[in-house]
Amino acid sequence: MSLLEIKDLHVEAGGREILKGVTLSLEEGETCVLFGPNGSGKSTLLSTIMGYGQTSVTSGKIIFKGTDITNMSVDRRAKLGIGMMMQRPPNVIGVKLGELVKVTAANGKGTTGHEKEFKMQDFMERDVNVGFSGGEIKRSELLQLSAQSPDFVMLDEPESGVDIENIGLIGKKVHELIRGTDDGRKNVSAFVITHTGQIMDYIGADKAFVLIHGRIAREGDPAAILDDIKQNGYGVDDE
Amino acid sequence: MSRINDEEVRKALDKKAAYGADIDMGRYDEGEKDVEQIEDLSDTPDDIQKKMINVGVNTDDSDKDGTILFINNAMSHCSNRAQEGLIIMSTQKALEKYSWARDYYWKAVDPVKDKYTAKTYEERSDGYFIYVKPGYHLKFPVQTCMMLEQNKSVQNLHNIIVVDDDASCDMITGCTTIHGANDALHVGVSEMYIGENSSLSFTMIHSWNRETAVRPRTNIMMKKNSRYVNNYVLLDPVGTIQSFPTAYLDGEGASCSFNTMCIAHENSNIDTGGCAMLNAPNTGAEILSRNITYGGKMIARGRLIGNAPGVKAHLECKSIILKDGGVTQAIPELEASCADVEMTHEAAVGKIARDQIEYLMSRGLTEDEAVSMIVRGFLVGGIKGLPANLQKDIDAAIDKASEGS
Ligand SMILES: Nc1ncnc2c1ncn2[C@@H]1O[C@H](COP(=O)(O)OP(=O)(O)OP(=O)(O)O)[C@@H](O)[C@H]1O
Ligand SMILES: [Mg+2]
């Protein structure tokens, strides 16, 4: 049984069909990357798996750990072991990052007290995401995920907007999220959106999908697919 | 204020207030003036003690410089641990004892303002009198508790706070009902005077019953370089409350801030806010109001009046609506009679954005937990430096309210 199975998923957002029949599966312990041009529906796919309400499933199914989660609430999905780093998380005025990390750890399987490792010690008393820079948002999301410690982690462009010095930190922390601190102890599955493939240098990847115009156009070896995209592009005209 | 004309006050006895539903005061009996005397605060009966703690007033007064308890219309306990720098007693007693106390009696609030002030004047109502001598900085807060015990009665109070020059004082005052008092009326006139280079921080916590009517009347007179902070917290259901404390910044460089935090439950009718009259050069004011509506009626007012150069003031009214059915109104007003002022306002009314709730849910919080967390942050963000035990009460009240919604 696959950890995650998506069957002919059709999703609408803002009155428009964004995902037009996505079918894919992801095995336990597998790290998959998702490529695709801007606007192809990558973030929409991850948001739909998490259950965020801006999207609505018109048909198809999402099965996680053998359970149909298509209509499940966001928090129940989180309790089942799904965690996500959003591309653009919302500002939450009035909620301190430290407070959120604490309740996240209480509800999840991770621990608190790691803010220094993420260089976030000066942000714990600040409102979540309010005024955070692009790189700070990534580190904050990863800190929260470390407190949550999900079995299946979705990362929406973890390396984008991160400077050369911090990319190593992000890579290391994503690696720890998936494999644990002493290598091999953890075997978390991951679904990672990336444009450059840079994050693959830190976590490797078992499988790649290419999403174009809301459909999986290709699936296969991540390195080979990335090379091909780099050389030939996505081979689609802008609609 | 000009001399009080008794005839005019009598005429004002049925003068409706500018804001809030009109209350028929004839419906209520006079509140008792013969109340149980509590000598030692630790001897306070358990039920009273519980109520006091609920509004931030502690019977363990080791970290308080003074404590006053009023039950209905009379004082039940008064203690002064600061001694030297502080005079604390009932208003009527202070008027008997010190001729100078008259200089603060009906000098900030006009008895003909409305029927509530007129009634308080006519009754020669009692209340607390707190005077901090020049040069004294009280180490610990002074706490007062006004308890309304008699159903169908009116509690009429007249409080005076004077912080003389170069002095400072923190006050916590809790007003609440007990022993089934519900359909009752609380009227509290408070006159506050802050001397040059002095400061007063006044935190008021209200906890009433579903039918209680509440009409506080508060004015603050401020001298040069004085500072006033007003925190107001109302978390429990109430019948109707209307209050519009007004600070008169008459001395150069004076500044004030009003922070209000209310929850409007179903059938609660709340009309609160603050007004700053910036009458002297380089005065400043900040009025902040954060409210939650659970189906009640919530009016948040704020008024800034700039009458002198160099005035800087900001006003912010924000309300979150968690349940349909009520009415939420933000009424910010800015008025200036002088070009060299900088006055701004911000007002917002609405629900919590769905994406914020879901973001917290994706970290494992239930929807209710996510909403509570955001609401708590929203409310508490409006008030800085609240006593720690009060923080817990606020959390509990928000949790209770979100369960009920
Ligand atoms: N709530 C919405 N309302 C309207 N359109 C939406 C909504 N959400 C997504 N879309 C549209 O759906 C398309 C896919 O968006 P999505 O964010 O999934 O793209 P993406 O593949 O993640 O792109 P990028 O690489 O730029 O991040 C875009 O054209 C976007 O504008
Ligand atoms: Mg995207």
XYZ file of C-alpha atoms and ligand atoms in Angstrom:
676
model
C 0.000 0.000 0.000
C 1.316 3.422 -0.911
C 1.580 6.076 1.782
C -0.156 8.614 -0.408
C -2.375 7.896 -3.352
C -4.020 10.562 -5.426
C -6.635 9.395 -7.889
C -7.886 11.522 -10.766
C -8.004 14.657 -8.661
C -9.856 17.664 -10.015
C -9.533 20.885 -8.045
C -11.029 24.315 -8.435
C -9.835 27.591 -7.006
C -11.363 30.984 -7.551
C -14.009 29.475 -9.822
C -11.497 27.939 -12.205
C -10.268 24.373 -12.596
C -6.606 24.302 -11.618
C -5.925 20.579 -11.286
C -7.393 18.607 -14.134
C -7.088 14.992 -13.136
C -3.928 14.366 -11.145
C -3.010 10.782 -10.378
C 0.133 9.873 -8.482
C 1.408 7.803 -5.622
C 4.170 8.123 -3.113
C 5.616 5.232 -1.132
C 6.580 5.161 2.514
C 10.069 6.577 3.072
C 10.186 8.035 -0.402
C 11.260 11.567 -1.246
C 9.552 12.907 -4.345
C 10.146 16.201 -6.071
C 7.583 18.132 -8.049
C 8.639 20.270 -10.980
C 6.505 22.451 -13.169
C 6.259 25.926 -14.661
C 4.868 28.870 -12.681
C 1.133 28.638 -12.335
C 0.945 24.958 -13.284
C -0.779 24.064 -10.007
C 2.027 22.747 -7.783
C 1.148 24.792 -4.716
C -2.515 24.074 -5.305
C -1.784 20.341 -5.237
C 0.069 20.533 -1.913
C -2.573 22.827 -0.394
C -5.261 20.370 -1.453
C -3.420 17.496 0.204
C -3.172 19.570 3.405
C -6.858 20.457 3.108
C -6.654 24.233 2.900
C -10.029 25.684 2.059
C -9.078 28.038 -0.766
C -9.257 25.013 -3.021
C -12.156 22.668 -3.551
C -12.023 19.135 -4.809
C -14.666 18.590 -7.497
C -13.815 14.945 -8.102
C -11.167 12.367 -7.342
C -9.660 11.050 -4.124
C -6.756 11.515 -1.777
C -5.830 8.430 0.227
C -3.280 8.728 3.023
C -2.172 5.722 5.097
C -5.112 3.866 3.614
C -7.655 6.466 4.780
C -9.657 8.613 2.426
C -8.788 12.112 3.580
C -10.382 13.988 0.688
C -12.930 15.664 2.955
C -11.053 15.557 6.226
C -10.421 18.729 8.255
C -6.938 20.234 8.219
C -6.193 19.436 11.850
C -7.168 15.794 11.481
C -4.817 15.507 8.528
C -2.086 17.043 10.680
C -2.835 14.514 13.432
C -2.588 11.714 10.858
C 0.976 12.868 10.256
C 0.901 15.373 7.411
C 2.913 18.571 7.715
C 3.549 21.370 5.292
C 5.786 24.332 4.598
C 3.768 26.855 2.658
C 5.178 28.987 -0.112
C 3.510 32.072 1.352
C 2.145 31.457 4.845
C -0.248 34.078 6.228
C 0.599 36.666 8.890
C -0.978 35.719 12.189
C -1.215 38.920 14.181
C -1.227 38.411 17.929
C 0.199 34.890 17.897
C 3.865 34.695 18.859
C 6.136 32.284 17.018
C 7.305 30.816 20.341
C 3.729 30.180 21.392
C 2.918 28.458 18.093
C 6.030 26.268 18.257
C 5.048 25.248 21.782
C 1.496 24.156 20.951
C 2.715 22.536 17.751
C 5.142 20.371 19.723
C 2.417 19.577 22.269
C 0.152 18.351 19.468
C 2.906 16.729 17.445
C 5.870 14.463 18.036
C 8.716 16.962 17.990
C 10.349 19.006 20.714
C 10.906 22.670 21.503
C 14.062 24.565 22.316
C 15.703 24.336 18.910
C 15.258 27.951 17.811
C 19.002 28.677 17.948
C 19.742 25.901 15.454
C 17.366 27.635 13.065
C 18.759 31.086 13.914
C 15.276 32.029 15.072
C 15.998 32.848 18.739
C 15.249 36.537 18.200
C 11.917 35.824 16.534
C 10.166 33.796 19.211
C 8.393 36.828 20.697
C 7.377 38.186 17.321
C 4.012 37.684 15.678
C 4.131 34.730 13.302
C 5.377 35.765 9.860
C 4.650 39.442 10.440
C 7.474 41.348 8.811
C 9.581 38.187 8.353
C 11.892 38.254 5.333
C 11.670 35.526 2.704
C 14.520 33.528 4.228
C 13.216 34.036 7.762
C 9.852 32.619 6.742
C 11.537 29.442 5.481
C 13.475 29.015 8.738
C 10.346 29.716 10.774
C 8.351 27.133 8.810
C 11.084 24.546 9.306
C 11.283 25.297 13.023
C 7.543 24.725 13.290
C 7.828 21.496 11.302
C 10.608 20.294 13.570
C 8.240 20.780 16.506
C 5.499 18.974 14.625
C 7.703 16.164 13.295
C 5.255 14.820 10.687
C 5.477 11.414 9.003
C 4.917 13.003 5.647
C 6.294 16.434 4.964
C 5.398 18.692 2.072
C 7.747 21.552 1.264
C 6.779 24.257 -1.177
C 10.014 25.693 -2.606
C 12.120 25.413 0.563
C 15.178 26.998 -1.048
C 13.646 29.862 -2.958
C 14.698 33.289 -1.724
C 17.319 31.816 0.603
C 20.843 33.310 0.467
C 23.992 31.289 -0.236
C 24.975 31.073 3.429
C 21.578 29.990 4.673
C 20.926 27.424 1.978
C 23.264 25.041 3.815
C 21.284 25.502 7.020
C 17.971 24.963 5.250
C 19.353 21.872 3.479
C 20.632 20.414 6.735
C 17.385 21.056 8.573
C 15.249 19.584 5.817
C 17.536 16.562 5.831
C 17.067 16.203 9.603
C 13.335 16.519 9.239
C 13.355 13.558 6.848
C 16.188 11.404 8.166
C 16.596 12.540 11.764
C 19.750 13.850 13.425
C 21.551 10.525 13.665
C 21.260 9.366 10.097
C 18.837 6.666 9.219
C 16.802 6.640 12.414
C 13.943 8.465 10.796
C 12.277 7.518 7.594
C 9.897 10.333 6.834
C 8.367 10.677 3.392
C 8.596 13.969 1.561
C 7.003 15.781 -1.328
C 9.060 18.788 -2.343
C 8.384 21.498 -4.881
C 11.537 22.892 -6.418
C 12.398 24.933 -9.494
C 16.164 24.614 -9.337
C 16.564 21.177 -7.806
C 19.066 22.690 -5.372
C 17.406 21.097 -2.349
C 18.078 17.651 -3.908
C 21.794 18.148 -3.102
C 20.869 17.888 0.561
C 18.092 15.328 0.643
C 18.358 13.364 -2.560
C 15.179 12.313 -4.321
C 13.707 8.995 -5.346
C 11.178 10.125 -7.880
C 10.150 13.230 -9.766
C 6.833 14.430 -11.151
C 6.318 17.194 -13.643
C 3.050 19.102 -13.417
C 1.963 21.040 -16.475
C -1.374 22.797 -16.836
C -2.818 20.890 -13.916
C -1.813 17.438 -15.149
C 1.130 15.152 -14.399
C 3.017 15.290 -17.688
C 5.952 13.157 -16.692
C 7.225 10.958 -13.904
C 10.614 9.315 -13.417
C 14.221 9.719 -12.351
C 14.708 13.133 -10.707
C 18.233 13.840 -12.011
C 17.369 12.876 -15.568
C 14.176 14.918 -15.584
C 15.889 17.959 -14.074
C 18.652 17.764 -16.704
C 16.088 17.564 -19.427
C 14.148 20.560 -18.085
C 17.367 22.554 -17.793
C 18.251 21.791 -21.393
C 14.929 21.809 -23.137
C 12.630 23.683 -20.787
C 9.133 22.400 -20.028
C 8.286 22.345 -23.707
C 5.036 24.213 -23.223
C 3.920 27.536 -24.586
C 2.316 29.934 -22.214
C -1.399 29.590 -22.500
C -15.675 74.474 36.878
C -18.088 77.209 37.908
C -20.049 76.970 41.142
C -22.568 74.196 41.171
C -26.135 75.336 40.996
C -28.221 72.921 43.060
C -31.349 73.799 41.175
C -29.724 72.856 37.880
C -28.501 69.581 39.295
C -32.036 68.782 40.388
C -33.222 69.477 36.875
C -30.527 67.194 35.512
C -31.944 64.251 37.478
C -33.848 63.137 34.418
C -31.389 64.308 31.803
C -30.628 61.489 29.391
C -26.990 60.639 28.738
C -25.407 61.415 25.376
C -24.789 57.738 24.641
C -26.272 54.430 25.680
C -29.818 53.286 26.373
C -31.703 55.431 28.857
C -32.168 53.761 32.205
C -35.186 54.293 34.431
C -33.498 54.818 37.771
C -36.829 54.617 39.595
C -36.776 50.861 38.978
C -34.022 50.402 41.524
C -33.934 50.653 45.323
C -31.197 52.599 47.027
C -28.199 50.408 47.743
C -27.485 49.621 51.391
C -25.113 51.766 53.362
C -24.928 49.439 56.317
C -22.509 46.717 55.304
C -20.381 44.109 57.026
C -17.005 45.442 58.133
C -13.972 43.347 57.305
C -11.049 44.411 59.500
C -8.457 41.941 58.351
C -8.472 41.231 54.627
C -7.580 37.582 55.245
C -10.911 37.224 57.101
C -12.852 38.020 53.947
C -15.599 35.396 53.446
C -14.690 32.828 50.788
C -17.393 33.753 48.307
C -16.405 37.423 48.379
C -12.771 36.473 48.124
C -13.426 34.387 45.045
C -15.246 37.238 43.371
C -12.479 39.687 44.209
C -9.817 37.475 42.689
C -11.965 37.097 39.606
C -11.619 40.834 38.962
C -7.924 41.047 39.758
C -8.156 42.074 43.431
C -6.207 39.886 45.810
C -6.908 39.204 49.481
C -3.248 38.414 49.917
C -2.206 42.054 49.888
C 1.494 41.585 50.649
C 2.343 43.114 47.291
C -0.227 45.916 47.490
C 0.198 49.350 49.018
C -3.459 49.724 49.811
C -6.777 47.895 49.535
C -10.357 49.115 49.589
C -13.481 47.017 49.391
C -16.898 48.536 48.856
C -20.064 46.502 49.170
C -23.149 48.166 47.762
C -22.910 51.808 48.841
C -20.502 51.639 51.753
C -16.934 50.781 52.535
C -16.316 47.361 54.033
C -12.535 47.314 54.215
C -9.730 49.837 53.951
C -6.050 49.233 54.559
C -2.949 51.259 53.893
C 0.430 49.548 53.857
C 2.322 52.427 52.302
C 1.350 54.749 55.170
C 3.586 57.755 54.685
C 3.019 58.772 51.091
C -0.558 57.612 50.746
C -3.915 58.715 52.077
C -6.638 56.190 51.466
C -10.161 56.297 52.908
C -13.738 56.805 51.867
C -14.591 59.971 49.949
C -17.079 61.264 52.528
C -14.608 60.709 55.338
C -11.894 62.544 53.406
C -14.244 65.479 52.877
C -14.880 65.626 56.633
C -11.260 65.267 57.580
C -9.446 67.436 55.046
C -10.769 70.798 53.955
C -8.539 70.640 50.857
C -10.318 67.506 49.675
C -13.092 69.849 48.454
C -10.661 71.069 45.774
C -11.127 67.698 44.107
C -14.828 67.209 44.723
C -16.906 67.720 41.572
C -14.043 69.568 39.918
C -13.361 67.099 37.102
C -16.875 65.816 36.477
C -19.829 68.172 36.134
C -22.819 66.972 38.181
C -25.239 68.265 35.549
C -23.643 66.090 32.858
C -26.523 63.615 32.995
C -28.989 61.898 35.335
C -26.298 59.543 36.680
C -23.920 62.282 37.787
C -26.816 64.356 39.102
C -28.052 61.423 41.150
C -24.572 60.811 42.555
C -24.371 64.472 43.554
C -27.813 64.484 45.115
C -27.107 61.316 47.102
C -23.708 62.616 48.293
C -22.546 59.177 47.323
C -19.522 57.666 48.927
C -16.601 55.968 47.211
C -12.862 55.698 47.588
C -10.487 58.602 48.073
C -6.868 58.017 47.169
C -4.243 60.702 47.534
C -0.554 60.238 46.752
C 1.568 62.987 48.295
C 4.056 65.002 46.247
C 7.322 63.213 45.563
C 6.006 59.744 46.468
C 6.257 56.822 44.111
C 4.170 53.990 45.423
C 6.080 50.764 45.246
C 3.066 48.489 44.893
C -0.352 48.974 43.332
C -3.382 50.153 45.238
C -6.332 47.849 44.703
C -10.006 48.563 45.042
C -12.987 46.296 44.641
C -16.537 47.559 44.168
C -19.013 44.807 44.832
C -22.682 45.005 43.999
C -24.611 42.593 46.173
C -28.199 43.780 46.276
C -30.468 42.799 43.403
C -32.799 45.542 42.073
C -30.669 48.193 43.701
C -28.485 51.012 42.531
C -24.881 51.175 43.609
C -23.885 54.817 43.507
C -20.227 55.633 43.970
C -18.067 58.702 43.881
C -14.324 58.076 43.686
C -11.478 60.551 43.785
C -7.866 59.817 42.900
C -5.194 62.473 43.282
C -1.576 61.879 42.362
C 0.138 65.086 43.411
C 3.278 66.511 41.729
C 6.313 64.288 41.043
C 4.517 61.184 42.239
C 3.269 57.921 40.787
C 0.681 55.286 41.486
C -0.632 52.074 39.899
C -4.192 51.098 40.558
C -6.153 47.946 39.953
C -9.865 48.180 40.403
C -12.336 45.372 40.023
C -16.097 45.829 39.868
C -18.419 42.892 40.112
C -21.715 41.466 41.324
C -22.233 38.834 44.005
C -25.009 36.832 45.729
C -27.296 36.789 42.754
C -27.313 40.522 42.165
C -28.193 40.724 38.505
C -30.845 43.251 37.577
C -29.059 46.100 39.303
C -27.446 49.381 38.371
C -23.865 50.462 39.008
C -23.114 54.159 38.720
C -19.559 55.250 39.409
C -18.315 58.803 39.186
C -14.531 58.905 39.168
C -12.531 62.102 39.286
C -8.807 61.782 38.757
C -6.129 64.445 39.058
C -2.552 63.955 37.987
C 0.047 66.520 39.039
C 3.130 67.784 37.249
C 5.600 65.061 36.249
C 3.343 62.442 37.809
C 1.828 59.276 36.513
C -1.206 57.154 37.175
C -1.860 53.750 35.715
C -5.445 52.660 36.194
C -6.504 49.128 35.318
C -10.180 48.374 35.629
C -11.692 44.936 35.336
C -15.435 44.523 35.168
C -17.373 41.314 35.653
C -21.149 41.760 35.813
C -24.244 39.701 35.350
C -26.498 39.225 32.332
C -28.922 42.015 33.222
C -26.668 44.442 35.063
C -26.641 48.058 33.894
C -23.410 49.981 34.273
C -22.767 53.700 33.877
C -19.270 54.841 34.879
C -18.489 58.552 34.564
C -14.772 59.235 34.562
C -12.719 62.350 33.843
C -8.994 62.800 34.269
C -7.346 66.188 34.744
C -3.719 66.210 33.682
C -0.978 68.732 34.426
C 2.379 69.388 32.798
C 4.352 66.280 31.777
C 1.900 63.971 33.480
C 1.088 60.507 32.222
C -2.092 58.482 32.429
C -2.682 54.886 31.375
C -6.178 53.473 31.412
C -6.744 49.751 30.878
C -10.272 48.480 30.719
C -11.197 44.812 30.562
C -14.703 43.388 30.216
C -14.900 39.693 29.438
C -18.153 38.436 30.987
C -21.747 39.031 29.949
C -23.391 42.296 30.984
C -26.792 43.868 30.366
C -25.769 47.307 29.257
C -22.660 49.315 29.828
C -21.843 52.751 28.563
C -18.693 54.606 29.448
C -16.612 57.283 27.800
C -13.756 58.339 30.093
C -12.252 61.643 29.085
C -8.747 62.907 29.763
C -8.066 66.636 29.766
C -4.427 67.112 28.873
C -4.153 70.683 30.079
C -0.430 70.725 30.866
C 2.303 70.838 28.280
C 3.894 67.489 27.439
C 1.188 65.393 29.112
C 0.337 62.038 27.534
C -2.290 59.390 27.992
C -3.256 56.024 26.652
C -6.560 54.191 26.784
C -6.591 50.470 26.155
C -9.909 48.691 25.991
C -10.618 44.988 25.676
C -14.230 43.783 25.576
C -16.175 40.674 24.731
C -19.768 41.341 23.687
C -21.744 38.203 24.460
C -25.242 37.571 23.226
C -27.638 40.178 24.738
C -24.758 42.288 26.011
C -24.920 45.897 24.953
C -21.533 47.558 25.247
C -20.663 51.122 24.386
C -17.132 51.974 25.465
C -14.181 54.039 24.438
C -12.134 56.985 25.452
C -11.616 60.628 24.677
C -8.498 62.747 24.872
C -8.744 66.529 24.906
C -5.262 67.593 23.884
C -5.384 71.167 25.111
C -1.701 71.927 25.675
C 1.334 71.969 23.376
C 3.195 68.722 22.702
C 0.634 66.502 24.349
C 0.056 62.975 23.105
C -2.603 60.304 23.227
C -3.133 56.764 22.115
C -6.531 55.114 22.188
C -6.641 51.419 21.445
C -9.727 49.278 21.442
C -9.828 45.556 20.707
C -13.137 43.792 20.909
C -14.809 40.486 20.180
C -18.479 40.121 19.373
C -20.212 36.804 20.120
C -23.612 37.952 19.022
C -23.836 41.033 21.260
C -23.861 44.726 20.514
C -20.483 46.391 20.572
C -19.823 50.062 19.995
C -16.203 51.155 20.230
C -15.736 54.887 20.343
C -12.612 56.942 20.295
C -12.288 60.681 20.125
C -9.189 62.808 19.814
C -9.426 66.557 19.989
C -6.268 68.478 19.160
C -6.305 72.073 20.374
C -2.597 72.941 20.577
C 0.535 72.766 18.450
C 2.739 69.693 18.506
C -0.101 67.343 19.387
C 0.459 63.714 18.388
C -2.266 61.155 18.751
C -3.388 57.839 17.373
C -6.651 55.969 17.590
C -7.283 52.338 16.784
C -10.589 50.452 16.988
C -10.583 46.814 15.948
C -13.292 44.229 16.374
C -13.508 40.590 15.455
C -16.954 39.145 14.918
C -17.148 35.491 15.891
C -20.884 35.025 15.766
C -23.593 36.597 13.660
C -26.581 38.351 15.140
C -25.069 41.256 17.003
C -23.953 44.647 15.858
C -20.421 45.892 15.823
C -19.658 49.529 15.346
C -16.352 51.386 15.385
C -16.707 55.138 15.741
C -13.410 56.954 15.518
C -13.482 60.740 15.657
C -10.668 63.189 15.059
C -11.055 66.884 15.552
C -8.415 69.621 15.398
C -8.519 73.370 15.888
C -4.853 73.854 15.130
C -2.747 73.124 12.032
C 0.314 71.715 13.749
C -1.176 68.412 14.880
C -0.604 64.846 13.821
C -3.631 62.698 14.480
C -4.357 59.356 12.831
C -6.841 56.542 13.135
C -7.346 52.972 12.094
C -10.551 50.988 12.352
C -11.383 47.456 11.323
C -14.370 45.184 11.814
C -14.600 41.640 10.535
C -14.010 37.954 10.992
C -10.729 36.110 11.387
C -9.240 35.247 8.025
C -9.800 31.590 7.197
C -6.244 31.051 5.991
C -4.879 32.016 9.414
C -7.120 29.519 11.179
C -6.206 26.729 8.760
C -2.529 27.549 9.012
C -2.660 26.915 12.769
C -4.811 23.818 12.204
C -2.121 22.410 9.929
C 0.117 22.435 13.029
C -2.361 20.182 14.812
C -4.626 22.701 16.574
C -8.363 22.132 16.377
C -10.425 24.877 14.814
C -11.593 26.100 18.250
C -8.047 26.113 19.581
C -6.849 28.030 16.545
C -9.622 30.613 16.896
C -8.963 31.005 20.644
C -5.271 31.483 20.067
C -5.833 34.200 17.503
C -8.550 35.894 19.566
C -6.411 35.861 22.699
C -3.496 37.368 20.830
C -5.749 39.959 19.301
C -7.234 41.034 22.630
C -4.058 40.919 24.631
C -2.138 42.746 21.922
C -4.225 45.782 22.780
C -3.087 45.970 26.389
C 0.513 46.079 27.452
C 1.704 45.210 30.933
C -1.345 43.486 32.382
C -0.944 41.800 35.776
C 0.040 38.148 35.286
C -2.927 36.647 37.135
C -5.249 38.662 34.942
C -3.709 37.090 31.906
C -4.975 33.728 33.124
C -8.484 35.121 33.635
C -8.461 36.459 30.127
C -7.446 33.086 28.735
C -10.173 31.368 30.728
C -12.828 33.859 29.640
C -11.894 33.516 25.993
C -11.974 29.735 26.217
C -15.358 29.885 27.938
C -16.701 32.290 25.354
C -15.500 30.239 22.402
C -17.111 27.121 23.864
C -20.386 28.963 24.134
C -20.253 30.149 20.551
N -7.668 31.005 -4.845
C -7.381 31.170 -6.148
N -8.140 31.968 -6.913
C -7.863 32.124 -8.226
N -6.853 31.535 -8.849
C -6.064 30.733 -8.132
C -6.273 30.506 -6.744
N -5.329 29.678 -6.297
C -4.545 29.405 -7.343
N -4.986 30.031 -8.459
C -4.393 29.979 -9.780
O -4.083 28.644 -10.057
C -2.897 28.551 -10.794
C -1.947 27.629 -10.098
O -1.454 28.249 -8.925
P -0.342 27.577 -8.025
O -0.056 28.499 -6.937
O -0.772 26.212 -7.680
O 0.876 27.523 -9.048
P 2.344 26.961 -8.831
O 2.516 25.838 -9.748
O 2.589 26.714 -7.409
O 3.203 28.198 -9.346
P 4.584 28.847 -8.823
O 5.682 28.022 -9.394
O 4.572 30.196 -9.417
O 4.545 28.854 -7.363
C -2.364 29.960 -10.938
O -2.723 30.452 -12.210
C -3.071 30.717 -9.841
O -3.251 32.074 -10.182
Mg 3.711 27.684 -5.958
